[in-house]
Structures are given as C-alpha cells and as structure tokens.
Short mmCIF file of C-alpha atoms and ligand atoms in Angstrom, two decimals:
data_model
loop_
_atom_site.label_atom_id
_atom_site.label_comp_id
_atom_site.label_asym_id
_atom_site.label_seq_id
_atom_site.Cartn_x
_atom_site.Cartn_y
_atom_site.Cartn_z
CA MET A 138 -11.66 40.28 36.61
CA LEU A 139 -12.38 37.33 34.39
CA TYR A 140 -15.65 35.42 34.03
CA GLY A 141 -17.04 37.91 36.51
CA ILE A 142 -14.63 36.75 39.20
CA HIS A 143 -12.32 39.26 40.86
CA TRP A 144 -8.82 38.59 42.00
CA ASP A 145 -7.30 39.75 45.25
CA LEU A 146 -3.84 41.20 44.72
CA SER A 147 -3.08 41.87 48.45
CA ASN A 148 -0.36 39.24 48.40
CA SER A 149 0.65 36.13 46.43
CA TRP A 150 -1.39 33.80 48.63
CA THR A 151 -4.61 35.72 48.37
CA PHE A 152 -3.96 36.18 44.65
CA ALA A 153 -3.48 32.43 44.22
CA ALA A 154 -6.60 31.60 46.21
CA SER A 155 -8.71 34.12 44.38
CA ILE A 156 -7.90 32.86 40.89
CA ILE A 157 -8.61 29.20 41.68
CA PRO A 158 -12.27 29.44 40.57
CA ILE A 159 -11.15 31.07 37.32
CA LEU A 160 -8.54 28.41 36.65
CA LEU A 161 -11.10 25.69 37.38
CA ILE A 162 -13.23 27.04 34.56
CA GLY A 163 -10.20 26.64 32.32
CA MET A 164 -9.62 23.18 33.75
CA LYS A 165 -13.10 22.16 32.70
CA ILE A 166 -12.12 22.92 29.11
CA THR A 167 -8.85 21.02 29.56
CA VAL A 168 -10.68 17.98 30.85
CA LEU A 169 -13.29 18.24 28.12
CA ALA A 170 -10.63 18.43 25.40
CA THR A 171 -8.77 15.50 26.94
CA VAL A 172 -11.79 13.25 27.30
CA PHE A 173 -13.29 13.88 23.88
CA GLY A 174 -9.94 14.02 22.13
CA PHE A 175 -9.08 10.67 23.69
CA LEU A 176 -12.43 9.13 22.76
CA ILE A 177 -11.90 10.18 19.14
CA ALA A 178 -8.39 8.71 19.27
CA LEU A 179 -9.73 5.41 20.65
CA VAL A 180 -12.35 5.00 17.93
CA LEU A 181 -10.49 6.50 14.97
CA GLY A 182 -7.33 4.61 15.96
CA LEU A 183 -9.20 1.31 15.85
CA VAL A 184 -10.64 2.21 12.45
CA PHE A 185 -7.15 3.11 11.19
CA ALA A 186 -5.69 -0.12 12.59
CA LEU A 187 -8.33 -2.26 10.89
CA MET A 188 -8.06 -0.35 7.62
CA ARG A 189 -4.31 -0.60 7.70
CA SER A 190 -4.37 -4.36 8.04
CA ALA A 191 -7.07 -4.75 5.39
CA PRO A 192 -6.15 -7.21 2.65
CA MET A 193 -6.98 -4.66 -0.07
CA ARG A 194 -3.99 -2.46 -0.81
CA ILE A 195 -6.22 0.30 -2.07
CA VAL A 196 -7.40 0.61 1.54
CA SER A 197 -4.26 -0.22 3.49
CA TRP A 198 -1.74 1.93 1.63
CA PRO A 199 -3.55 5.28 1.82
CA THR A 200 -4.30 4.54 5.47
CA ARG A 201 -0.62 3.98 6.13
CA PHE A 202 0.19 7.24 4.40
CA VAL A 203 -2.35 9.17 6.46
CA ILE A 204 -1.08 7.65 9.70
CA GLU A 205 2.53 8.47 8.85
CA PHE A 206 1.62 11.97 7.76
CA VAL A 207 -0.33 12.74 10.92
CA ARG A 208 2.34 11.24 13.12
CA ASP A 209 5.30 12.95 11.51
CA THR A 210 3.99 16.51 11.29
CA PRO A 211 3.73 18.82 14.32
CA LEU A 212 0.38 18.98 16.07
CA LEU A 213 0.54 22.77 15.97
CA ILE A 214 0.64 22.79 12.18
CA GLN A 215 -2.32 20.42 11.96
CA LEU A 216 -4.16 22.60 14.41
CA TYR A 217 -3.53 25.80 12.43
CA PHE A 218 -4.40 24.00 9.23
CA LEU A 219 -7.74 22.80 10.55
CA TYR A 220 -8.54 26.15 12.13
CA TYR A 221 -7.39 28.63 9.50
CA VAL A 222 -7.42 26.71 6.21
CA LEU A 223 -10.53 24.56 6.41
CA PRO A 224 -12.87 27.57 6.68
CA ASP A 225 -11.56 28.62 3.25
CA VAL A 226 -13.11 25.49 1.80
CA GLY A 227 -16.33 26.08 3.68
CA LEU A 228 -15.70 23.93 6.77
CA THR A 229 -15.93 26.06 9.87
CA LEU A 230 -15.85 24.54 13.33
CA PRO A 231 -15.67 26.37 16.64
CA ALA A 232 -12.18 26.57 18.12
CA LEU A 233 -12.75 24.00 20.87
CA GLU A 234 -14.23 21.42 18.50
CA THR A 235 -11.40 21.99 16.06
CA GLY A 236 -8.88 21.52 18.86
CA ILE A 237 -10.55 18.34 20.10
CA PHE A 238 -10.58 16.94 16.60
CA ALA A 239 -6.93 17.81 16.02
CA LEU A 240 -5.91 16.14 19.28
CA GLY A 241 -8.04 13.09 18.47
CA LEU A 242 -6.59 12.82 14.99
CA GLN A 243 -3.00 13.13 16.19
CA TYR A 244 -3.48 10.54 18.90
CA SER A 245 -5.39 8.16 16.66
CA ALA A 246 -2.17 7.78 14.70
CA TYR A 247 -0.53 6.58 17.93
CA THR A 248 -3.41 4.44 19.15
CA SER A 249 -3.72 2.71 15.78
CA GLU A 250 -0.16 1.45 16.30
CA VAL A 251 -1.08 0.28 19.79
CA TYR A 252 -4.06 -1.69 18.50
CA ARG A 253 -2.04 -3.18 15.68
CA ALA A 254 0.84 -4.20 17.94
CA GLY A 255 -1.57 -5.63 20.51
CA LEU A 256 -3.39 -7.77 17.97
CA ASP A 257 -0.13 -8.90 16.37
CA ALA A 258 1.27 -9.87 19.76
CA VAL A 259 -1.31 -12.61 20.24
CA PRO A 260 0.71 -15.70 19.26
CA GLN A 261 0.10 -17.13 15.81
CA GLY A 262 -0.60 -20.51 17.44
CA GLN A 263 -3.80 -19.09 18.93
CA ARG A 264 -5.16 -18.25 15.49
CA GLU A 265 -4.09 -21.64 14.20
CA ALA A 266 -5.78 -23.47 17.06
CA ALA A 267 -8.95 -21.46 16.46
CA ARG A 268 -8.81 -22.35 12.78
CA ALA A 269 -8.21 -26.00 13.53
CA LEU A 270 -11.35 -25.92 15.67
CA ASN A 271 -13.17 -24.31 12.76
CA LEU A 272 -14.09 -21.20 14.71
CA GLY A 273 -15.13 -18.40 12.35
CA THR A 274 -13.23 -15.13 11.97
CA MET A 275 -15.67 -13.14 14.11
CA ARG A 276 -15.81 -15.75 16.84
CA THR A 277 -12.02 -16.02 16.86
CA PHE A 278 -11.69 -12.26 17.26
CA ARG A 279 -14.34 -12.09 19.93
CA ASP A 280 -13.37 -15.00 22.12
CA VAL A 281 -9.68 -15.57 21.43
CA ILE A 282 -7.81 -12.62 19.93
CA ILE A 283 -9.45 -9.56 21.51
CA PRO A 284 -9.58 -10.92 25.08
CA GLN A 285 -5.87 -11.71 24.84
CA ALA A 286 -4.97 -8.45 23.12
CA ILE A 287 -6.75 -6.21 25.64
CA PRO A 288 -4.27 -6.64 28.50
CA ARG A 289 -1.52 -5.60 26.08
CA ILE A 290 -3.47 -2.75 24.52
CA VAL A 291 -5.12 -1.04 27.47
CA PRO A 292 -2.03 0.04 29.44
CA ALA A 293 -0.42 1.48 26.31
CA LEU A 294 -3.61 3.31 25.39
CA ALA A 295 -3.96 4.65 28.89
CA ASN A 296 -0.45 6.09 28.80
CA TYR A 297 -1.57 8.23 25.88
CA LEU A 298 -4.32 9.57 28.10
CA VAL A 299 -1.64 11.06 30.31
CA SER A 300 0.21 12.57 27.40
CA ILE A 301 -2.90 13.97 25.75
CA ILE A 302 -3.57 15.94 28.96
CA LYS A 303 -0.16 17.51 28.60
CA ASP A 304 -0.83 18.40 24.95
CA THR A 305 -4.05 20.32 25.60
CA PRO A 306 -2.33 23.71 26.24
CA ILE A 307 -1.53 23.81 22.55
CA LEU A 308 -5.20 24.59 22.00
CA SER A 309 -4.57 28.06 23.43
CA ALA A 310 -2.85 28.77 20.10
CA ILE A 311 -6.25 28.81 18.43
CA THR A 312 -7.92 30.91 21.13
CA VAL A 313 -9.34 28.07 23.20
CA LEU A 314 -9.38 29.18 26.82
CA GLU A 315 -8.20 26.09 28.56
CA MET A 316 -6.12 26.35 31.74
CA LEU A 317 -3.00 27.82 30.18
CA GLY A 318 -4.97 30.29 28.09
CA VAL A 319 -6.83 31.44 31.16
CA SER A 320 -3.67 31.91 33.18
CA GLN A 321 -2.11 33.92 30.36
CA ILE A 322 -5.02 36.31 30.40
CA ILE A 323 -4.76 36.67 34.16
CA GLY A 324 -1.05 37.34 33.78
CA ALA A 325 -1.60 39.90 31.05
CA ARG A 326 -4.19 41.77 33.05
CA THR A 327 -2.36 41.77 36.37
CA TYR A 328 1.21 41.84 35.11
CA ARG A 329 1.83 38.96 37.46
CA TYR A 330 2.66 35.75 35.69
CA MET A 331 4.42 33.69 38.30
CA VAL A 332 1.43 32.86 40.45
CA PRO A 333 -1.05 31.88 37.73
CA LEU A 334 1.54 29.87 35.78
CA THR A 335 2.67 28.04 38.91
CA MET A 336 -0.93 27.26 39.74
CA VAL A 337 -1.52 25.90 36.25
CA GLY A 338 1.56 23.73 36.55
CA ILE A 339 0.28 22.33 39.83
CA LEU A 340 -3.19 21.71 38.42
CA PHE A 341 -1.69 19.84 35.45
CA LEU A 342 0.39 17.81 37.84
CA ILE A 343 -2.74 16.88 39.77
CA LEU A 344 -4.55 15.87 36.58
CA THR A 345 -1.71 13.73 35.26
CA VAL A 346 -1.08 12.10 38.63
CA ILE A 347 -4.74 11.14 38.86
CA ALA A 348 -4.70 9.76 35.32
CA ALA A 349 -1.42 7.89 35.87
CA THR A 350 -2.71 6.35 39.09
CA ALA A 351 -5.87 5.21 37.35
CA VAL A 352 -3.76 3.71 34.58
CA ARG A 353 -1.60 1.79 37.02
CA TYR A 354 -4.64 0.55 38.89
CA LEU A 355 -6.15 -0.69 35.65
CA GLU A 356 -2.90 -2.31 34.58
CA ASN A 357 -2.64 -4.28 37.80
CA ARG A 358 -6.20 -5.47 37.55
CA LEU A 359 -5.96 -6.85 34.01
CA PRO A 360 -5.17 -10.56 33.97
CA ARG A 361 -2.08 -11.17 31.85
CA ALA A 362 -3.47 -14.27 30.17
CA GLY A 363 -6.38 -12.27 28.77
CA ILE A 364 -9.91 -11.44 29.74
CA PRO A 365 -11.18 -14.65 31.31
CA LEU A 366 -14.06 -16.44 29.62
CA LYS A 367 -15.64 -19.06 31.84
CA MET B 43 -12.73 -48.92 0.63
CA LYS B 44 -11.82 -45.42 -0.50
CA PRO B 45 -9.00 -43.64 1.32
CA ILE B 46 -9.84 -40.95 3.87
CA VAL B 47 -6.86 -38.87 2.77
CA THR B 48 -5.28 -38.70 -0.66
CA PHE B 49 -2.43 -36.46 -1.78
CA GLU B 50 -2.22 -36.49 -5.56
CA LYS B 51 0.92 -35.00 -7.12
CA VAL B 52 0.94 -32.23 -4.53
CA THR B 53 3.52 -29.47 -4.69
CA LYS B 54 4.03 -27.12 -1.78
CA ARG B 55 6.42 -24.19 -2.04
CA PHE B 56 7.21 -21.37 0.35
CA ASP B 57 8.10 -18.01 -1.20
CA ASP B 58 8.56 -19.67 -4.60
CA ASP B 59 12.02 -21.03 -3.83
CA THR B 60 11.77 -23.50 -0.93
CA VAL B 61 10.04 -26.54 -2.34
CA VAL B 62 8.83 -28.65 0.57
CA LEU B 63 6.63 -31.16 -1.26
CA ASP B 64 7.20 -31.99 -4.90
CA ASP B 65 4.80 -34.30 -6.73
CA PHE B 66 3.88 -35.80 -3.38
CA ASP B 67 1.58 -38.84 -3.35
CA PHE B 68 0.18 -40.25 -0.12
CA GLU B 69 -2.90 -42.13 1.05
CA ILE B 70 -4.43 -42.96 4.41
CA GLN B 71 -7.15 -45.59 4.72
CA PRO B 72 -10.05 -45.19 7.17
CA GLY B 73 -9.13 -46.52 10.59
CA GLU B 74 -5.44 -46.50 9.82
CA ARG B 75 -2.97 -45.11 12.35
CA VAL B 76 -0.02 -43.74 10.48
CA VAL B 77 3.19 -42.49 12.05
CA LEU B 78 5.41 -40.06 10.14
CA MET B 79 9.06 -40.00 11.13
CA GLY B 80 11.98 -38.26 9.62
CA PRO B 81 14.60 -35.56 9.97
CA SER B 82 13.60 -32.10 11.08
CA GLY B 83 12.78 -29.78 8.19
CA SER B 84 11.74 -32.62 5.90
CA GLY B 85 8.15 -31.40 5.63
CA LYS B 86 6.20 -33.56 8.13
CA SER B 87 4.47 -30.63 9.78
CA THR B 88 3.70 -29.20 6.38
CA VAL B 89 1.76 -32.35 5.44
CA LEU B 90 -0.34 -32.03 8.60
CA ARG B 91 -0.80 -28.30 8.20
CA ILE B 92 -2.00 -28.71 4.63
CA LEU B 93 -4.64 -31.15 5.86
CA MET B 94 -5.62 -28.76 8.66
CA THR B 95 -5.93 -25.97 6.01
CA LEU B 96 -3.22 -23.96 7.72
CA GLU B 97 -1.04 -24.11 4.59
CA ASP B 98 -2.26 -24.04 1.02
CA ILE B 99 -0.82 -26.00 -1.90
CA GLN B 100 0.48 -24.84 -5.26
CA GLU B 101 -0.11 -27.86 -7.44
CA GLY B 102 -1.93 -31.18 -7.29
CA VAL B 103 -5.04 -32.11 -5.36
CA VAL B 104 -5.63 -33.22 -1.79
CA TYR B 105 -8.78 -35.25 -1.17
CA ILE B 106 -10.59 -35.87 2.09
CA GLU B 107 -12.62 -38.97 1.28
CA ASP B 108 -13.53 -38.11 -2.31
CA GLU B 109 -13.86 -34.36 -1.97
CA PRO B 110 -11.01 -32.05 -2.91
CA LEU B 111 -9.82 -30.10 0.13
CA TRP B 112 -8.14 -27.11 -1.45
CA HIS B 113 -10.38 -27.04 -4.51
CA GLU B 114 -14.02 -26.86 -5.33
CA LYS B 115 -15.75 -28.39 -8.30
CA ARG B 116 -17.18 -25.53 -10.31
CA ASN B 117 -18.66 -26.12 -13.79
CA GLY B 118 -16.91 -29.44 -14.00
CA SER B 119 -13.41 -28.14 -13.29
CA LEU B 120 -11.46 -27.58 -10.09
CA ALA B 121 -11.31 -24.02 -8.80
CA PRO B 122 -9.49 -22.81 -5.67
CA ALA B 123 -11.58 -23.46 -2.58
CA SER B 124 -13.65 -20.72 -1.01
CA GLU B 125 -13.51 -20.10 2.74
CA LYS B 126 -16.97 -21.68 2.94
CA HIS B 127 -15.71 -24.89 1.36
CA LEU B 128 -12.66 -24.95 3.62
CA HIS B 129 -14.92 -24.45 6.62
CA LYS B 130 -17.01 -27.45 5.61
CA MET B 131 -13.99 -29.66 4.92
CA ARG B 132 -12.16 -28.66 8.10
CA GLY B 133 -14.88 -30.31 10.13
CA ASN B 134 -13.45 -33.70 9.16
CA VAL B 135 -10.03 -33.02 10.57
CA GLY B 136 -8.60 -32.24 13.99
CA MET B 137 -5.11 -31.40 15.12
CA VAL B 138 -3.06 -31.49 18.30
CA PHE B 139 -0.12 -29.07 18.23
CA GLN B 140 3.38 -29.44 19.57
CA HIS B 141 2.90 -26.39 21.81
CA PHE B 142 -0.72 -27.22 22.75
CA ASN B 143 -2.05 -23.77 21.79
CA LEU B 144 -4.72 -23.82 24.47
CA PHE B 145 -6.61 -20.55 24.87
CA PRO B 146 -5.12 -19.04 28.05
CA ASN B 147 -8.10 -16.77 28.66
CA MET B 148 -10.52 -19.69 28.96
CA THR B 149 -10.93 -22.35 31.61
CA VAL B 150 -10.14 -25.91 30.67
CA LEU B 151 -13.85 -26.60 30.25
CA ARG B 152 -14.44 -23.55 28.10
CA ASN B 153 -11.48 -24.50 25.90
CA ILE B 154 -13.21 -27.79 25.16
CA ILE B 155 -16.81 -26.61 24.76
CA GLU B 156 -16.12 -23.40 22.82
CA ALA B 157 -16.06 -24.93 19.35
CA PRO B 158 -18.70 -27.64 19.90
CA ILE B 159 -21.13 -24.91 20.94
CA HIS B 160 -20.24 -22.26 18.35
CA VAL B 161 -19.25 -24.49 15.44
CA LEU B 162 -21.22 -27.70 15.84
CA GLY B 163 -24.21 -25.96 17.38
CA LEU B 164 -24.41 -28.17 20.45
CA SER B 165 -26.33 -26.88 23.44
CA ARG B 166 -24.20 -25.90 26.40
CA ALA B 167 -25.43 -28.90 28.38
CA GLU B 168 -24.58 -31.34 25.59
CA ALA B 169 -21.17 -29.76 25.09
CA VAL B 170 -20.39 -29.89 28.79
CA LYS B 171 -21.46 -33.53 28.97
CA ARG B 172 -19.20 -34.37 26.05
CA ALA B 173 -16.34 -32.39 27.59
CA GLU B 174 -16.71 -34.11 30.94
CA GLU B 175 -16.55 -37.55 29.35
CA LEU B 176 -13.41 -36.57 27.50
CA LEU B 177 -11.83 -34.98 30.56
CA ASP B 178 -12.45 -38.26 32.35
CA GLN B 179 -10.81 -40.20 29.53
CA VAL B 180 -7.69 -38.06 29.59
CA GLY B 181 -7.63 -38.12 33.40
CA MET B 182 -8.13 -34.40 33.85
CA SER B 183 -11.59 -34.11 35.42
CA ALA B 184 -10.19 -32.38 38.48
CA LYS B 185 -8.86 -29.50 36.38
CA ARG B 186 -12.16 -28.68 34.72
CA ASP B 187 -12.29 -25.12 36.06
CA ALA B 188 -8.56 -24.39 36.06
CA TYR B 189 -6.87 -22.02 33.63
CA PRO B 190 -4.24 -23.45 31.29
CA ASN B 191 -1.38 -21.43 32.76
CA SER B 192 -1.75 -23.28 36.03
CA LEU B 193 -1.18 -26.66 34.35
CA SER B 194 1.97 -28.62 33.50
CA GLY B 195 2.89 -29.26 29.87
CA GLY B 196 1.65 -32.82 30.03
CA GLN B 197 -1.67 -31.71 31.48
CA LYS B 198 -2.02 -29.03 28.84
CA GLN B 199 -1.43 -31.52 26.08
CA ARG B 200 -4.06 -33.88 27.50
CA ILE B 201 -6.55 -31.01 27.49
CA ALA B 202 -5.58 -30.15 23.93
CA ILE B 203 -6.28 -33.75 22.95
CA ALA B 204 -9.70 -33.63 24.61
CA ARG B 205 -10.41 -30.33 22.87
CA ALA B 206 -9.62 -31.79 19.45
CA MET B 207 -11.62 -34.97 20.20
CA ALA B 208 -14.68 -32.94 21.21
CA MET B 209 -15.12 -31.96 17.56
CA ARG B 210 -15.43 -35.66 16.61
CA PRO B 211 -13.06 -35.45 13.64
CA LYS B 212 -12.72 -38.38 11.27
CA LEU B 213 -8.99 -37.79 11.10
CA LEU B 214 -7.03 -36.72 14.16
CA MET B 215 -3.49 -35.49 13.67
CA PHE B 216 -0.71 -35.05 16.21
CA ASP B 217 2.36 -32.96 15.42
CA GLU B 218 5.13 -34.07 17.78
CA PRO B 219 2.71 -34.06 20.72
CA THR B 220 5.39 -34.85 23.29
CA SER B 221 8.47 -33.06 22.02
CA ALA B 222 7.78 -29.91 24.05
CA LEU B 223 7.27 -31.88 27.28
CA ASP B 224 9.58 -32.64 30.17
CA PRO B 225 10.65 -36.29 29.90
CA GLU B 226 8.62 -37.40 32.92
CA MET B 227 5.38 -36.20 31.32
CA VAL B 228 5.84 -37.90 27.97
CA GLY B 229 4.58 -41.27 29.13
CA ASP B 230 1.20 -40.01 30.36
CA VAL B 231 0.42 -38.23 27.12
CA LEU B 232 1.41 -41.18 24.97
CA GLU B 233 -0.73 -43.45 27.18
CA VAL B 234 -3.72 -41.18 26.56
CA ILE B 235 -3.22 -41.30 22.80
CA LYS B 236 -2.87 -45.09 22.89
CA ASP B 237 -6.09 -45.38 24.90
CA LEU B 238 -7.96 -43.22 22.43
CA ALA B 239 -6.60 -45.27 19.57
CA SER B 240 -7.89 -48.47 21.13
CA GLU B 241 -11.27 -47.12 22.26
CA HIS B 242 -12.29 -45.17 19.16
CA ASP B 243 -11.76 -46.33 15.65
CA LEU B 244 -10.34 -42.96 14.72
CA THR B 245 -7.99 -42.48 11.83
CA MET B 246 -4.77 -40.99 13.13
CA LEU B 247 -1.79 -39.30 11.55
CA ILE B 248 0.99 -38.83 14.04
CA VAL B 249 4.38 -37.18 13.74
CA THR B 250 6.58 -38.53 16.52
CA HIS B 251 10.06 -39.79 17.19
CA GLU B 252 8.97 -42.02 20.09
CA MET B 253 9.71 -45.43 18.63
CA GLY B 254 8.20 -47.53 21.39
CA PHE B 255 4.98 -45.57 21.13
CA ALA B 256 4.96 -45.79 17.34
CA ARG B 257 5.39 -49.55 17.58
CA ASP B 258 2.37 -49.80 19.91
CA VAL B 259 0.04 -47.44 18.17
CA ALA B 260 0.79 -47.47 14.46
CA ASN B 261 -0.36 -49.79 11.69
CA ARG B 262 2.09 -48.14 9.37
CA VAL B 263 5.26 -46.14 9.82
CA CYS B 264 6.41 -43.82 7.04
CA PHE B 265 9.97 -42.64 6.93
CA PHE B 266 9.77 -39.15 5.54
CA CYS B 267 12.75 -37.42 4.01
CA ASP B 268 13.15 -34.39 1.73
CA GLY B 269 9.44 -34.06 1.17
CA ARG B 270 8.71 -37.65 0.23
CA ILE B 271 8.17 -41.04 1.78
CA LEU B 272 11.41 -42.92 1.37
CA GLU B 273 10.25 -46.10 3.01
CA GLN B 274 7.11 -47.33 4.74
CA GLY B 275 5.59 -50.43 6.24
CA GLU B 276 4.54 -52.05 9.47
CA PRO B 277 6.42 -50.67 12.46
CA GLU B 278 8.11 -53.99 13.10
CA LYS B 279 9.57 -54.02 9.62
CA ILE B 280 10.67 -50.39 9.53
CA PHE B 281 12.24 -50.54 12.97
CA THR B 282 13.95 -53.90 12.72
CA ALA B 283 14.75 -54.26 9.04
CA PRO B 284 14.80 -50.92 7.25
CA THR B 285 16.13 -51.28 3.73
CA GLU B 286 17.12 -47.68 3.01
CA GLN B 287 20.39 -46.36 4.33
CA ARG B 288 18.87 -42.98 5.28
CA THR B 289 16.26 -44.77 7.40
CA GLN B 290 18.92 -46.81 9.18
CA GLN B 291 20.97 -43.69 9.89
CA PHE B 292 17.95 -41.83 11.20
CA LEU B 293 16.84 -44.65 13.50
CA ARG B 294 20.34 -45.02 14.92
CA MET B 295 20.37 -41.29 15.66
CA VAL B 296 16.95 -41.36 17.36
CA LEU B 297 17.90 -44.36 19.47
CA LYS B 298 21.03 -42.64 20.71
CA GLU B 299 19.06 -39.65 22.06
N1 ADP C 168 6.05 -20.43 6.82
C1 ADP C 168 7.16 -20.91 6.21
N2 ADP C 168 7.86 -20.12 5.37
C2 ADP C 168 8.96 -20.57 4.74
N3 ADP C 168 9.45 -21.81 4.87
C3 ADP C 168 8.82 -22.65 5.71
C4 ADP C 168 7.63 -22.24 6.42
N4 ADP C 168 7.20 -23.29 7.17
C5 ADP C 168 8.07 -24.30 6.93
N5 ADP C 168 9.04 -23.92 6.06
C6 ADP C 168 10.13 -24.75 5.56
O1 ADP C 168 9.59 -25.95 5.07
C7 ADP C 168 10.42 -27.04 5.37
C8 ADP C 168 9.61 -28.12 6.04
O2 ADP C 168 9.18 -27.66 7.29
P1 ADP C 168 8.31 -28.59 8.27
O3 ADP C 168 7.16 -29.12 7.53
O4 ADP C 168 8.04 -27.78 9.48
O5 ADP C 168 9.32 -29.76 8.61
P2 ADP C 168 9.30 -30.84 9.79
O6 ADP C 168 7.97 -30.75 10.47
O7 ADP C 168 9.51 -32.14 9.10
O8 ADP C 168 10.43 -30.50 10.68
C9 ADP C 168 11.54 -26.52 6.21
O9 ADP C 168 12.68 -26.36 5.39
C10 ADP C 168 11.06 -25.18 6.67
O10 ADP C 168 12.13 -24.28 6.81
MG1 MG C 169 7.58 -30.24 12.49
#
C-alpha cells in the first residue's frame, strides 16, 4: 500500500493496473518539476544571456564563469550541494523546491547559449539597417531582432523541455517522490521491480512523445523569416 | 554655400593595423550627386559607413553641415559623441545597402513606415500616405502587403530605396546598389535612382561601377584608391580623359566586364 492505495498481486496485469493511480501521483511531481524547472531555465537563461553579452566585463566575465561551472559539473553534485550543504549556511528548502531549482539552474546554462546563439544569428545587416533608420536599441530589439530570433530560439529551447523530463528522476536522489522514486518504493515493498519499472518507462515515453510532438508542431508553425509584423 | 559633408584629416583604422583612411579630406556640396569608384577594398564603403555612423573614426573630424558627426562640442573642445548626439545627426543621412537589408518579418509597407512612425513620430496615416507615394515612385505599389522574401532582388532594392527616402534624409547614400542583382534587374533600379535624382534635389553619394549610370546621374566622379581620392571631376572628363594611370587601368578593367 502506498498513498492509501492497495496493489493487487494476483498476476502481473492486475499488479500493473493497480499501481497506475500510485504512479500517476508520482507523475504529477514529475510534471511539476519539469514545468517549473523549465520556466526557471527560460527566465534565468535569458538573464544569463543578457548579462553575458553586457559591455561591462565585471558583469560578463563572472556570468561566463557561472555558466561554464554549472554546465560542466554533474547535475547530481549540484543537487546534493544545494540539498545538503546550503542548510549548513542557513538556507533550507524543501526537497522538491531544491530539485526544481537545481534543474532550472542546470538548464539555464543551456538555454542561455540558445538565446545567445539565436540573437547572434540575426544577420548583422539587420542591425545596421535599423541603425541607418535611426531606430533606437529597444525598438530594434522589439521589432527587428527578437521577432527574427524567435524562430531560431524556440525549437532549440523546446528540445530542452524533452530532455528536462528525462532528467527529473535524478530528484529521487534527494528523496523527492517523482515517478521513479514511487516505483522504487513499490518494488521494495513487493519485491517485484519489473512491473513498476516497466510502467515508469512507458509513462516517461508517453510524456516525452507528447512533448516532442508539441515541439514539432510549434516548429512547423513558426515562420522562418520571423514573427510577422504587419 | 557651406558643404553638407566635410571630412577633415580623417583617419580610420581597423584593429590598429589596417589603415583604411589616412588624413582623408573630402567635401560634398548641397545638391551634389557624387559617384565614388575604385578598386575593391580601397575604402569606399568605409566612407559611407562612417557617415551612416556604422563605423567610428580614430582621428580628424567629420562634419554634417557645420556640426561634427563623431564629436560633440563640450566646454569649447571636441569630445567623442554620445549616442544621443549620433541619434540626432543620423537623421540627416540615409543609406541603401548592397544587400538591401530589408526586415524579412515585416511587410513591404511596414518596412517603410516603421521608422517614420517610431523615429520621426508621424501618425500611422501620415506614414502610410508617405509610403504609398514612394511605393508609386519606385513602381512597387502592387507589392505593398507582400513580404520581402517573395520579391526579386531588384524589387527588394526598390523597396529599400523607398524605405530610406521615407526618412527624408538630406544626404542619401548608395553602396553598390546593383552589384548584388541579376543583370536584367540592374536597369530598373538605376532608373529609379535617376528619377529620384531628377525629382528631388537630394544630395547623393553613390558607390557604383556602372559607368553609363554614373555619367547620367553624377555631377562629380571621384576615383578612389588606397583610401584617398586620386582623381575627380565631371563624369565626362574622368571617363574620357583620365590623367592618372591607375584611373585609366581601372576604367579599362570595368569596361571589359
Ligand atoms: N570590420 C572590419 N574589420 C577589419 N577590416 C575591415 C573591416 N571592414 C573593412 N575592412 C577593411 O577595410 C578596407 C576597406 O574596406 P571597404 O571600405 O569595404 O572597401 P570597398 O568598399 O572600397 O571595397 C579593406 O581592406 C577591408 O578589408
Ligand atoms: Mg564596398
């Protein structure tokens, strides 16, 4: 029994069917971690990208260092660090929030690169034409650069959505009961691992296929020349 | 009358070692239509880009009318220009690029009205009216609502000309406006520029290797070489009786193409 739900061990099929509601509770946590982790990555990544391209070196260099550091160290270490070390300096967050933040931080290092590459890929001639027309910096970003960068940025960002889903099981390392964590408990209590683990694999497959399909749909709908301004 | 453009002992370097302009002096009078010709890499685009504030200068002063472009008078001496000053000065100058640089995410109309609305503060109706007149002049009224990617090179360049004209610059510059075009489109674009030259008393600075066009449109042709003007004069004189050997060589090469 878990979350007050009993499993039926008569055979593998009944077992599988009976643990679905339990796994769905875990899936809710998986989805939650994905969505909020991704939102943090989207916002923090943009902040990193802008700070990194700031003209002041005192801003851009430390930002570069942080991005490199986050990107080149394992997520698991960052996760342990945030969960076990930060409380020592008086910062205690619940496991799920810590996990979401760790995922968001890790992925913001990736998304910041996506933003930067997307903005850089808008041809220099576009900025020059905007300058020749005396458009201000803000107006140029708003009407020229960002609308043309979005079709390059969005598909790459969306691909990280798929991979962040696949990284959520790591949160079970800090006691978060997402899908994998839940299935491990079921396995430990029933001594039957194959069924719950297979089910979790299938549920992950469903989640990633849904996300990937949404990504492809979005990609096909974005006009390549940029977001049209009439 | 005071010149509309003055280069006074201007030095332009890239990365400290490539010197493109060295002690460069140059003037354009109001209403003049000047053609710059010369070998590739000699610094013609750089001259235009300095005037468009796309490239800065290291030494000397550039004036637009009698105001320094890259400097500001502060306490009686010249200090490097602020972005605010550059913004003000840029309003005098317009530029048509070799590769058009139209905004692909905007319709033809939006390309033309964007800056008049957001920079000049025109109302949308006024901007559209101005754009429609210009579209008519460049023969592109039918493409008002099209997106640039659906247009030919020649059509794009005509839109780019209308876009630059919509800002009503005192000086309009063209950097090889036809060299990225298929040969059959060149004529149309040159015709449009000639029409504008005859209808408006705009000052023009044009980089082109089209000699027939230069002969029709220019009051003065400057042969530009290694960052300076080697020889200049009325088109007739430069094209039929150039005195410098480098000019003769260059013209022979262009004619052969
Ligand atoms: N951004 C740049 N960085 C370094 N060198 C440059 C840059 N732009 C132009 N140059 C150099 O300046 C010289 C003049 O270039 P340009 O003005 O484009 O010549 P033109 O238009 O006459 O062909 C060339 O030698 C070119 O290599
Ligand atoms: Mg050039």
